[in-house]
C-alpha cells in the first residue's frame, strides 16, 4: 500500500503548494509517529493504571534526592500547566502513589511526596516501558542520535529550553 503521507505530499505539490509540501509531510509524519508511540506507551502502562503524564510525575519524584518536590517545580520540570499537575497529583494521591505534605519553610507551597507504592509502581512500569517501548522504538539505533538532535532543535526553537549543550 502507498504511504498516505507521500500521497498527500504529491497532492500538495500538484495543487501548487510545493513550498509547503515538505513541511506538511514532516508535521503529518511527526503527528502519526506520536500516535504510534503513544499507543505503545499506553498499552505498556495500562496494567499499572497510570497515564504517561502520571508516570512522568512519578519518575520525576523518583529522580529527586528526597522523593519530594514542590508542586510548582513539578509543573516547571514537566513543562505542564499547574492545573495539569494538580489533576495528576489528585489521581496519584487517590491511588496511594503520592501524598501532599506541607513545605517546611514556605507555608504557601505544597510538597508532593512519593510513597513506597508509588516508587514500586514507577520501577515496575519503567521495566515494562524499557522492554516494550524505550528499548525498541521502531528505528535502528544509529538513527536515534540524529533524530534526537533534530527534535531538540525544534524544541529549542519553540522555547522548550535555552541550553545549547545536548547529550545526543
XYZ file of C-alpha atoms in Angstrom:
168
model
C 0.000 0.000 0.000
C 1.170 3.514 -0.729
C 2.282 5.827 2.054
C -0.718 8.128 2.591
C 1.533 10.981 3.677
C 3.580 10.689 0.479
C 0.323 10.697 -1.495
C -0.809 13.824 0.370
C 2.562 15.457 -0.330
C 2.132 14.764 -4.051
C -1.344 16.310 -3.899
C 0.060 19.349 -2.094
C 2.585 19.828 -4.866
C 0.006 19.211 -7.604
C -2.257 21.906 -6.140
C 0.530 24.485 -6.199
C 1.700 24.271 -2.597
C 5.118 22.765 -3.362
C 6.927 25.131 -0.974
C 4.795 23.907 1.937
C 4.649 20.231 0.900
C 7.792 19.073 2.767
C 6.637 20.844 5.945
C 3.153 19.358 5.673
C 4.673 15.895 5.225
C 7.033 16.427 8.174
C 4.298 17.674 10.520
C 1.874 14.943 9.467
C 4.594 12.290 9.869
C 5.504 13.596 13.329
C 1.874 13.534 14.392
C 1.396 9.988 13.093
C 4.625 8.841 14.763
C 3.382 10.403 18.013
C 0.135 8.424 17.717
C 2.077 5.192 17.175
C 4.379 5.801 20.137
C 1.521 6.954 22.392
C -0.429 3.769 21.641
C 2.584 1.624 22.549
C 3.210 3.594 25.759
C -0.477 3.466 26.720
C -0.544 -0.314 26.197
C 2.559 -0.794 28.359
C 1.215 1.423 31.165
C -2.382 0.171 31.118
C -1.765 -2.667 33.634
C -0.386 -0.091 36.079
C -3.411 2.196 35.834
C -1.385 5.327 35.049
C -1.111 7.596 32.051
C 2.257 8.651 30.677
C 1.819 12.079 32.285
C 1.327 10.469 35.699
C 4.216 8.081 35.071
C 6.463 11.069 34.258
C 5.460 12.705 37.534
C 6.284 9.532 39.473
C 9.662 9.296 37.739
C 10.436 12.950 38.431
C 9.848 12.275 42.132
C 11.911 9.073 41.898
C 14.828 11.068 40.478
C 14.648 13.715 43.207
C 17.045 13.359 46.128
C 14.359 13.032 48.802
C 11.446 11.727 46.732
C 9.666 15.055 47.219
C 9.302 18.197 45.151
C 7.236 21.354 45.401
C 4.174 21.278 43.171
C 5.282 24.422 41.338
C 8.651 22.866 40.472
C 6.942 19.727 39.148
C 4.982 21.803 36.648
C 8.112 23.608 35.534
C 10.163 20.426 35.138
C 7.409 18.581 33.268
C 6.558 21.681 31.214
C 2.860 21.453 32.010
C 0.228 23.852 33.341
C -0.306 23.917 37.124
C -3.866 22.618 36.623
C -2.461 19.531 34.902
C -0.094 18.933 37.807
C -2.957 19.280 40.291
C -5.083 16.794 38.346
C -2.236 14.288 38.068
C -1.383 14.626 41.767
C -5.055 14.192 42.695
C -5.229 10.927 40.742
C -1.903 9.641 42.040
C -2.805 10.596 45.601
C -6.152 8.813 45.423
C -4.269 5.719 44.232
C -1.871 5.972 47.191
C 1.160 6.623 44.971
C 1.967 10.137 46.234
C 0.904 12.310 49.153
C 0.773 16.035 49.732
C 2.827 17.458 52.585
C 3.307 21.000 53.876
C 6.505 22.703 52.767
C 8.796 23.072 55.804
C 9.788 26.680 55.053
C 7.115 28.083 52.715
C 3.537 27.949 54.006
C 2.176 28.760 50.528
C 3.897 25.781 48.891
C 2.900 22.143 48.916
C 5.348 19.288 48.624
C 4.449 16.174 46.692
C 5.994 13.079 48.204
C 6.424 9.711 46.522
C 5.065 6.789 48.577
C 6.625 3.342 48.700
C 3.836 2.039 46.470
C 4.483 4.890 44.048
C 8.192 4.093 43.862
C 7.455 0.403 43.330
C 4.933 1.097 40.575
C 7.328 3.539 38.882
C 10.100 0.932 38.840
C 7.836 -1.841 37.534
C 6.373 0.435 34.865
C 9.877 1.534 33.855
C 10.907 -2.087 33.407
C 7.934 -2.695 31.139
C 8.455 0.533 29.167
C 12.172 -0.220 28.763
C 11.380 -3.712 27.469
C 8.425 -2.869 25.238
C 8.938 0.720 24.091
C 12.154 2.543 25.006
C 14.437 -0.392 24.175
C 12.927 -0.681 20.698
C 11.315 2.492 19.411
C 10.991 1.124 15.890
C 14.124 2.735 14.465
C 17.677 1.478 14.067
C 19.848 2.605 16.983
C 22.096 4.707 14.783
C 19.073 6.814 13.774
C 18.238 7.825 17.344
C 21.102 10.318 17.845
C 20.322 12.300 14.675
C 16.586 12.174 15.436
C 17.162 13.478 18.959
C 19.306 16.327 17.597
C 16.631 17.307 15.093
C 13.860 17.191 17.688
C 15.992 19.082 20.236
C 16.497 21.840 17.665
C 12.764 22.020 17.056
C 12.044 22.099 20.789
C 14.737 24.730 21.424
C 13.292 26.940 18.666
C 9.857 26.603 20.307
C 11.286 27.797 23.635
C 11.338 24.458 25.459
C 14.860 25.201 26.680
C 17.754 27.553 26.039
C 20.780 25.400 26.765
C 22.636 24.666 23.540
C 24.555 21.735 25.008
C 22.850 18.425 24.396
C 23.879 14.892 25.214
C 22.799 13.383 21.936
